[in-house]
Coordinates of C-alpha atoms and ligand atoms in Angstrom, one line a residue:
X27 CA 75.0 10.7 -4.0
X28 CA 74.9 10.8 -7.5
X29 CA 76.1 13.3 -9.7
X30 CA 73.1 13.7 -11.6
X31 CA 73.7 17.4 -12.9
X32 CA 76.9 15.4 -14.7
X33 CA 74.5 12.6 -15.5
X34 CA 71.9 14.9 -17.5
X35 CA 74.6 15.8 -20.2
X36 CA 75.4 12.1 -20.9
X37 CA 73.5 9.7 -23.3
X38 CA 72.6 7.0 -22.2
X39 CA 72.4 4.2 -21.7
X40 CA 75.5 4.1 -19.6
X41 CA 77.5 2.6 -16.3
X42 CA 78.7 4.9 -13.6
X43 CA 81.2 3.2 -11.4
X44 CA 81.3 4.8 -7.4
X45 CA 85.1 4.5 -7.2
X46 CA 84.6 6.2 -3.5
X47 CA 82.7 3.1 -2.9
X48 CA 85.0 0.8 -4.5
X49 CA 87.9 2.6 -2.6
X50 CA 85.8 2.0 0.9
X51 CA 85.1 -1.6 -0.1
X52 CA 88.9 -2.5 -0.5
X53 CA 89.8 -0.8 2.5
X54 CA 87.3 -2.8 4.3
X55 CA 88.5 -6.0 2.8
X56 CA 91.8 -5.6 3.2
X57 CA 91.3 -4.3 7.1
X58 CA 89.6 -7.5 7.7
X59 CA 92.1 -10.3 6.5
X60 CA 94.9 -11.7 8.4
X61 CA 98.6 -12.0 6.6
X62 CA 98.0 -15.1 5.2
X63 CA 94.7 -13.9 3.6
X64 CA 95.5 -12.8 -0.2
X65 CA 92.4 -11.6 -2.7
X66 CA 92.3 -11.8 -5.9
X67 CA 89.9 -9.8 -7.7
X68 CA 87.5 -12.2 -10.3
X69 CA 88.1 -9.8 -13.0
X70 CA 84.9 -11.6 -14.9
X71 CA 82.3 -9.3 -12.5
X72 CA 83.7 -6.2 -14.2
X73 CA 86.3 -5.7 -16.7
X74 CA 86.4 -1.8 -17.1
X75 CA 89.9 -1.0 -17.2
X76 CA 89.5 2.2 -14.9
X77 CA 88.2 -0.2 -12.3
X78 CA 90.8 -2.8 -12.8
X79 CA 93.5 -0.5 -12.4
X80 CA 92.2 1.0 -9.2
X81 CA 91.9 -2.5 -7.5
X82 CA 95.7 -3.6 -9.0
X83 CA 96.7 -0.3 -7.3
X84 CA 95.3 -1.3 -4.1
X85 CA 97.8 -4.4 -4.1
X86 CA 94.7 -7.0 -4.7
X87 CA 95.4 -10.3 -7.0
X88 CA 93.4 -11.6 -9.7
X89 CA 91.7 -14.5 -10.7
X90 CA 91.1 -15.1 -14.6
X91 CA 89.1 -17.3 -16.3
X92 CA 90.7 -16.5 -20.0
X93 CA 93.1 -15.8 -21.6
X94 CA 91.7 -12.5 -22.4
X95 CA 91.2 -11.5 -18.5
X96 CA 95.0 -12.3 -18.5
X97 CA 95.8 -10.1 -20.5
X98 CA 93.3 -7.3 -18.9
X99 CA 94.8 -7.8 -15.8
X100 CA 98.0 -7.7 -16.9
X101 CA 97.6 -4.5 -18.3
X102 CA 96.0 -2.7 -15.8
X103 CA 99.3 -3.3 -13.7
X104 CA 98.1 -6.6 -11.8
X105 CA 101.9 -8.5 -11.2
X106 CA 101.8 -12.0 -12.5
X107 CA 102.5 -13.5 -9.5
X108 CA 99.6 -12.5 -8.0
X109 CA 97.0 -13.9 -10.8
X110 CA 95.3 -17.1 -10.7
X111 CA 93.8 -19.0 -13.5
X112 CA 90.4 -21.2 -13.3
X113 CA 88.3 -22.8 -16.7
X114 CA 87.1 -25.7 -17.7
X115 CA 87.8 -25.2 -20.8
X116 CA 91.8 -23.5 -20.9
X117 CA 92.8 -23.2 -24.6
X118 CA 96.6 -23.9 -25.8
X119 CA 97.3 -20.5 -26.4
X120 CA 95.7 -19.0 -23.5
X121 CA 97.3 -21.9 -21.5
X122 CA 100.9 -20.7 -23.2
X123 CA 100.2 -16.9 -21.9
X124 CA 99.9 -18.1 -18.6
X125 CA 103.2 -19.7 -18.2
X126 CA 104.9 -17.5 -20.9
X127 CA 103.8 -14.6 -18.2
X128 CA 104.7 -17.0 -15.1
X129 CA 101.2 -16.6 -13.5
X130 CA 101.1 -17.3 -9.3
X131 CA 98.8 -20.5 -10.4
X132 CA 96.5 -22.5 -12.6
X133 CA 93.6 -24.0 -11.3
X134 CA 93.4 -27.1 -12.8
X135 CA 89.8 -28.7 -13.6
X136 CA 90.4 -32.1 -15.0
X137 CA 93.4 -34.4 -15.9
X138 CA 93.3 -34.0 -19.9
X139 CA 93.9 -30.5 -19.1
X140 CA 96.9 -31.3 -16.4
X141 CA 98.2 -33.5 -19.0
X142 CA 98.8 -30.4 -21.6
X143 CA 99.2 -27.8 -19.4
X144 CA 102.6 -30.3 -18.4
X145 CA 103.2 -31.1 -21.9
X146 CA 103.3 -26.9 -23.1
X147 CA 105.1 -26.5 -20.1
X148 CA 108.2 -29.1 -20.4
X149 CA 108.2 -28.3 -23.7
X150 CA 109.3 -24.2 -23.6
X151 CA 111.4 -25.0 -20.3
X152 CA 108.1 -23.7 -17.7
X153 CA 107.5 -25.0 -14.5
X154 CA 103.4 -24.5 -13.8
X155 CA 102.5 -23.9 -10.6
X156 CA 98.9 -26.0 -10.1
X157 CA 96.7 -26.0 -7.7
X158 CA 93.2 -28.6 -7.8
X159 CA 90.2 -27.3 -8.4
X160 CA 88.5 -30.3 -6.3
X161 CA 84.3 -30.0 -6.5
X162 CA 83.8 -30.6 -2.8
X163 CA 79.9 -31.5 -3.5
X164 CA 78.8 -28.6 -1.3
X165 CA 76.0 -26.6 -2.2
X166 CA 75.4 -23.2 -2.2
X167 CA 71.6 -21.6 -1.3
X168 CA 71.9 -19.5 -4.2
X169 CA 70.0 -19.9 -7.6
X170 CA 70.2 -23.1 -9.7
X171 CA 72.4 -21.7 -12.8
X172 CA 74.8 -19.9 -10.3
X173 CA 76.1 -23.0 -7.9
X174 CA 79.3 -24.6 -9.3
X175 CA 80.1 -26.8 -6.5
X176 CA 77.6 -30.0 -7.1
X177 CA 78.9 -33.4 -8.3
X178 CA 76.2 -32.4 -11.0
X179 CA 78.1 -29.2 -12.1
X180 CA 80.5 -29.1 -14.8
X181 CA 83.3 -27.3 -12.9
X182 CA 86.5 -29.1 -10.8
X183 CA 87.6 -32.7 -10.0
X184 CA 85.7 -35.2 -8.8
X185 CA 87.0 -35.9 -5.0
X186 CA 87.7 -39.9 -5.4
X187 CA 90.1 -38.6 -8.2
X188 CA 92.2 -36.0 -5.8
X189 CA 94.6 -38.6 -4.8
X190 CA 95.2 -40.0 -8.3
X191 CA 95.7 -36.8 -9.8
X192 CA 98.0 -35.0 -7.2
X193 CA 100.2 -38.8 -7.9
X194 CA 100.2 -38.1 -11.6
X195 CA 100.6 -33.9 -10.8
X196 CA 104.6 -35.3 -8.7
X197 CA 105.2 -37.2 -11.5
X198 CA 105.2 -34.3 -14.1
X199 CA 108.1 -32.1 -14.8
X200 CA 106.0 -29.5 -16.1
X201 CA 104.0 -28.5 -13.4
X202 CA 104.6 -28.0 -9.6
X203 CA 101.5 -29.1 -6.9
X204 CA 100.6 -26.2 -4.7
X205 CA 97.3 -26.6 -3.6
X206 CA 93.6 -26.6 -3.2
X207 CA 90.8 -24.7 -5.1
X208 CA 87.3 -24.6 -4.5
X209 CA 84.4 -22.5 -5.5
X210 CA 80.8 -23.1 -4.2
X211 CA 78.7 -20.8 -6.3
X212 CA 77.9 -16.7 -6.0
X213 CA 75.6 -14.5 -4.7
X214 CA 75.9 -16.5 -1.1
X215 CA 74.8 -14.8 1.6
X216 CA 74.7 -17.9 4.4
X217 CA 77.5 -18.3 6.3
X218 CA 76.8 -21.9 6.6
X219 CA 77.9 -22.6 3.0
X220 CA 81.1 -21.2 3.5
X221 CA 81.1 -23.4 7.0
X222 CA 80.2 -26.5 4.9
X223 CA 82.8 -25.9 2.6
X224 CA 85.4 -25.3 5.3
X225 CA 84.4 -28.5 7.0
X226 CA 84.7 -30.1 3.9
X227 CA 88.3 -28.7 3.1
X228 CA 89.4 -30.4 6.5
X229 CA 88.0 -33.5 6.2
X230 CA 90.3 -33.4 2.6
X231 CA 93.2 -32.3 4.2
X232 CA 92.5 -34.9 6.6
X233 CA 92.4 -37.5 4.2
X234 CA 95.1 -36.4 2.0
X235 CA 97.1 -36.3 5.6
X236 CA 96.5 -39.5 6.9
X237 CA 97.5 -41.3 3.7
X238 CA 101.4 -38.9 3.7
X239 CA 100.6 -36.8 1.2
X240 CA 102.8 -33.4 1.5
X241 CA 100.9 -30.4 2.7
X242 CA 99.8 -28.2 0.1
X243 CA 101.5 -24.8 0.4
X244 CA 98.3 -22.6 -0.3
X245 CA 93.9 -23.3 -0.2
X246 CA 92.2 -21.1 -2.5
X247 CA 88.1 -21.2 -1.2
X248 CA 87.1 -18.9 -4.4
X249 CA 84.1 -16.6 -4.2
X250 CA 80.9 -16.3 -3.9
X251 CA 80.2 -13.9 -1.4
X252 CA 76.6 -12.1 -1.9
X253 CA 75.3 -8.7 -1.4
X254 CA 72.1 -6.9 -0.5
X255 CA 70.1 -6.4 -3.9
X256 CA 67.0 -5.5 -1.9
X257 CA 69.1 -2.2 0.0
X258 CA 72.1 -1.2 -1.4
X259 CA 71.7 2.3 0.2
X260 CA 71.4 0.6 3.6
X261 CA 74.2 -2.2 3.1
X262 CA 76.3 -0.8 0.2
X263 CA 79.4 -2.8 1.5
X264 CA 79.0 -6.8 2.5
X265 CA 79.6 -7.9 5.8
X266 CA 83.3 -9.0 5.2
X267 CA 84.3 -9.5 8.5
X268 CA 82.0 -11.9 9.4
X269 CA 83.0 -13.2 6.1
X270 CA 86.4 -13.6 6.7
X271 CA 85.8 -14.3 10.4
X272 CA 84.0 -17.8 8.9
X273 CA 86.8 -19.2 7.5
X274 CA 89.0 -18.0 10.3
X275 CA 87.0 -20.2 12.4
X276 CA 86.0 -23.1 10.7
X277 CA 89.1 -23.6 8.2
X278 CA 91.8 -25.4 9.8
X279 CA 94.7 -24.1 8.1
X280 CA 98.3 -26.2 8.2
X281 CA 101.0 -24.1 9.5
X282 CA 102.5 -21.9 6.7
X283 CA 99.6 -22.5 4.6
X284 CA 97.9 -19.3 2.7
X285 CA 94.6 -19.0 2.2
X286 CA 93.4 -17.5 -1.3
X287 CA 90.2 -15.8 -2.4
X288 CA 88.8 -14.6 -5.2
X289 CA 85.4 -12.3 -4.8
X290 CA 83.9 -10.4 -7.7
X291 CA 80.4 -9.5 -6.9
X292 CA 81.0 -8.8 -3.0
X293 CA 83.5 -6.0 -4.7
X294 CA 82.0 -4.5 -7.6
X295 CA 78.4 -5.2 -8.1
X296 CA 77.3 -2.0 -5.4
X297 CA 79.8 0.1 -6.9
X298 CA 77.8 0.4 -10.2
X299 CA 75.1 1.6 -11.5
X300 CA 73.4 1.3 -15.4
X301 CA 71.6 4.8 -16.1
X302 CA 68.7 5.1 -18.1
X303 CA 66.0 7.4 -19.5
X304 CA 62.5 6.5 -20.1
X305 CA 61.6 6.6 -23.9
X306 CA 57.2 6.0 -23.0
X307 CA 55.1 5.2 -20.9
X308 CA 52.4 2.8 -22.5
X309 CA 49.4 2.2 -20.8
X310 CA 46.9 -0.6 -21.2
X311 CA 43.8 -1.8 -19.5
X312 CA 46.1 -3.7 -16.5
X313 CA 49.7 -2.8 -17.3
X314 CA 51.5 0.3 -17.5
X315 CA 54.9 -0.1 -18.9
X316 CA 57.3 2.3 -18.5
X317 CA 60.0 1.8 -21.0
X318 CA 63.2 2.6 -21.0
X319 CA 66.2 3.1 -23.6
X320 CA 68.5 0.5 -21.5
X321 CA 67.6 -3.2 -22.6
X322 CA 68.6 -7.0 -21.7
X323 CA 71.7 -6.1 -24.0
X324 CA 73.0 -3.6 -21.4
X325 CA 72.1 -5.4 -18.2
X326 CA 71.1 -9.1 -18.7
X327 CA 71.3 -9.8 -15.3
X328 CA 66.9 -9.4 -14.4
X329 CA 66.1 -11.9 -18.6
X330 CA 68.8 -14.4 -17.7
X331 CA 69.0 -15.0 -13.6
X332 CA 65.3 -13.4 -13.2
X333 CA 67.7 -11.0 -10.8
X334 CA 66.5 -8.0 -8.8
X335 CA 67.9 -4.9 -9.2
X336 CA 66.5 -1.7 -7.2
X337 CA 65.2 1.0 -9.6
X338 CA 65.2 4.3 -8.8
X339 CA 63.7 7.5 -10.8
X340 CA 66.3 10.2 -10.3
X341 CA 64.1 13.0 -11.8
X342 CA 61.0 12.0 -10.2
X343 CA 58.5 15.4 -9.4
X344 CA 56.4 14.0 -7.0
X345 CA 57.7 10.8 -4.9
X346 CA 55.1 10.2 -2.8
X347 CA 52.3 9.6 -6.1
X348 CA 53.4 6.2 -6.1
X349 CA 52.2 4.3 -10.0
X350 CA 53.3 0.2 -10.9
X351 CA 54.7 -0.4 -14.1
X352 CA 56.6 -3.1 -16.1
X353 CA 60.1 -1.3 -16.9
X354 CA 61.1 -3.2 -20.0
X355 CA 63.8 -1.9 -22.6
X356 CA 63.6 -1.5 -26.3
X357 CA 65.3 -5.0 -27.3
X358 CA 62.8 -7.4 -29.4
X359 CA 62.8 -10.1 -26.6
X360 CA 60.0 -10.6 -24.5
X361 CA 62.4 -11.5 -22.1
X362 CA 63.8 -7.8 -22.6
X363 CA 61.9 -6.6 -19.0
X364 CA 63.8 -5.9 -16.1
X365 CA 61.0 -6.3 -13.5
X366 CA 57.3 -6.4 -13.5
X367 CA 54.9 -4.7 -11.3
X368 CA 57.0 -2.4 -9.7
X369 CA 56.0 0.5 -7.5
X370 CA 57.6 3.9 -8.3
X371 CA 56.8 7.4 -8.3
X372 CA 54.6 8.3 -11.4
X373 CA 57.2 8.4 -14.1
X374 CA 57.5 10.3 -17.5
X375 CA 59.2 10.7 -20.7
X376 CA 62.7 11.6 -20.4
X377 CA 62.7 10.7 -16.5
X378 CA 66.4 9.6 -15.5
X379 CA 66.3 6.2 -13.8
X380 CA 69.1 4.4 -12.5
X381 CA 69.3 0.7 -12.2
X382 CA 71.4 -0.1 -8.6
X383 CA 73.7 -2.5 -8.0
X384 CA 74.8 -3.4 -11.3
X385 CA 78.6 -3.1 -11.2
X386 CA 79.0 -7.1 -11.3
X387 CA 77.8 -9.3 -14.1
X388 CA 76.5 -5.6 -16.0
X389 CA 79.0 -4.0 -17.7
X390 CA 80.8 -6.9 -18.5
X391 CA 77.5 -9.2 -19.8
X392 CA 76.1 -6.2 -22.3
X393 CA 76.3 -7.1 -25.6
X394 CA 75.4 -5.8 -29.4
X395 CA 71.9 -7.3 -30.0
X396 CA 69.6 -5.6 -32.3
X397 CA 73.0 -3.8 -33.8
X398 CA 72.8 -1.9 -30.2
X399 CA 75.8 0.4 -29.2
X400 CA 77.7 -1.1 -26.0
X401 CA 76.6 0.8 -23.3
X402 CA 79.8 3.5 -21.6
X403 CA 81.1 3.0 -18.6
X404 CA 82.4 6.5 -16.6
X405 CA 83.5 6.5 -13.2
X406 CA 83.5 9.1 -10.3
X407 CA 86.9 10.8 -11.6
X408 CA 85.7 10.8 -15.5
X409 CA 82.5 13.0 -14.5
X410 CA 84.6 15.8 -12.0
Ligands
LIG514 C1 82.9 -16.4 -10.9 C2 84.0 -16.9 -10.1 C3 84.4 -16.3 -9.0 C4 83.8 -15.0 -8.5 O1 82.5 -15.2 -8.0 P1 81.7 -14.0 -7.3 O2 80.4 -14.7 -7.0 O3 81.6 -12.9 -8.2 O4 82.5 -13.7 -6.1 C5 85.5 -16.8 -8.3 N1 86.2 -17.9 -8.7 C6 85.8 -18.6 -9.8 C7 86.5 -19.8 -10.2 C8 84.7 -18.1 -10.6 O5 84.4 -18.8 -11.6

């Protein structure tokens, strides 16, 4: 499945990006939404601009959280009105490229922000379309530094503020009130969440219903959706009907009302892959570590989450002489080791090991510690 021969002329480290498997995985998605489902892509899982073009083409949205995704987005041919904005912390000038560029909405996370979002608005003759990003108090069973959607979090407006702030929101002439935004957390892979969070979403609309408030023209319930670290080659695309099927069933949409979404990991993170080759293998009395020239500065994901990612030897001679190692990379961390006592077949120099499931959160995350090189990313197409 891989196209290793390609692989062996390439240095590494670098990202190979499945686009067969993206292309199945928008297919799937969009075969399993209704017509008042829209997705927008969180462009923060993967930024490549090959992949961001490819999921523009396939007439999906996107959902920013800078000015600098803007601008990404834009420029891989994603139309304005189908971009969506989220941050705590939106700067004047990235606030000004939003409206300057008309995007579909801003998700708005607090009223100082609503306040100059109106003000940059009325001021260069903008309406901003706004929806709330409301922190329903829901938790997500995922890991501590990835769930957004506690009263604790820093993300969203408090819900005993909705009312005041959709007041204040029909009181601006700046910005227009369209909706409802939510996002629980990522990497969530029970269904229940996404049931707690619809439940809560009705109980708001309830609420916001009983006391006349006008029905918000669209929801947006974020992301979050997980996928299968432990088998990507068994599950390398999530379960998005039953997904989907969730908030079909729990959600009680208004008439007219259109429901947004905005995945990133559930679309990206199978599709890529960081490939490596092993500089030693350094033995001791009780560890063998096996490393590799990829490091915490190419894939962060294992030092900062403590994440799993499958590793596979590509070049491996003998696959049933099974050897445990530590596979750490080069970077002067001790936190530069991307798992520990890991089973795989007895490695050596030069061995070519890939690094699964990385296309969300890799890429994206790498950075230029130690004066490193940023790692390439090629896709499918680049290595025909
Ligand atoms: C990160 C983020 C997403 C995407 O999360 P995934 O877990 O990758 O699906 C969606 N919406 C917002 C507001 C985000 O911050």
């Amino acid at each position: 499945m891989f196209p290793l021969d390609k692989f062996q002329k390439l240095s590494t480290p670098f990202y190979y990006y499945d686009t067969k498997l993206l292309r199945e995985t928008l297919k799937c998605i969009r075969e399993s939404i209704s017509e008042n489902m829209h997705v927008h892509y969180a462009v923060k899982a993967c930024a490549n601009p090959k992949i961001l073009s490819i999921i523009a083409q396939e007439g999906f949205g996107a959902d920013c959280v800078s000015g600098g995704e803007i601008e990404a987005a834009l420029s891989a041919g994603f139309p304005a009105k189908k971009i969506v904005y989220a941050g705590v912390g939106k700067s004047d000038s990235e606030i000004m490229l939003g409206l300057k560029n008309n995007i579909f909405a801003f998700n708005v996370e607090s009223i100082p922000e609503l306040e100059i979002i109106n003000q940059l608005a009325v001021e260069n003759g903008k309406t901003a379309r706004i929806a709330l990003r409301i922190n329903p108090n829901v938790g997500a069973h995922t890991h501590a530094n990835i769930t957004t959607g506690l009263a604790e979090n820093k993300f969203g407006i408090d819900m005993q503020d909705m009312e005041h702030i959709i007041k204040l929101a029909s009181e601006m002439k700046g910005v227009k009130f369209i909706g409802l935004h939510f996002h629980i957390g990522s990497q969530i892979l029970e269904m229940d969440d996404f049931v707690a969070l619809s439940r809560r979403i009705n109980d708001i609309q309830d609420r916001l219903d009983s006391q006349g408030f006008p029905i918000a023209s669209d929801i947006n319930v974020g992301g979050g959706l997980g996928i299968d670290y432990e088998q990507p080659d068994a599950n390398p695309i999530p379960d998005f009907h039953s997904y989907f099927n969730t908030y079909r069933k729990h959600l009680k949409l208004r008439p007219g009302q259109q429901l947004h979404f905005e995945l990133g990991r559930a679309i990206m993170a199978q599709c890529g892959t960081l490939l490596s080759r092993v500089l030693y293998i350094k033995s001791n009395p009780i560890k063998n570590f096996c490393i590799v020239d990829a490091g915490m500065t190419d894939l962060i994901r294992p030092a900062l989450y403590g994440a799993y990612h499958q590793i596979d030897n590509l070049t491996a001679e003998n696959t049933t002489d099974f050897v445990t190692y530590d596979v750490v990379g080069p970077i002067c961390e001790s936190s530069d080791v991307f798992i520990k006592n890991y089973g795989m077949p007895r490695t050596k120099r030069g061995d070519m090991i890939a690094f699964r499931s990385a296309g969300a959160y890799g890429e994206i995350m790498a950075s230029c510690y130690n004066c490193r090189r940023l790692p390439h990313g090629y896709t499918t197409e680049d290595l025909l």
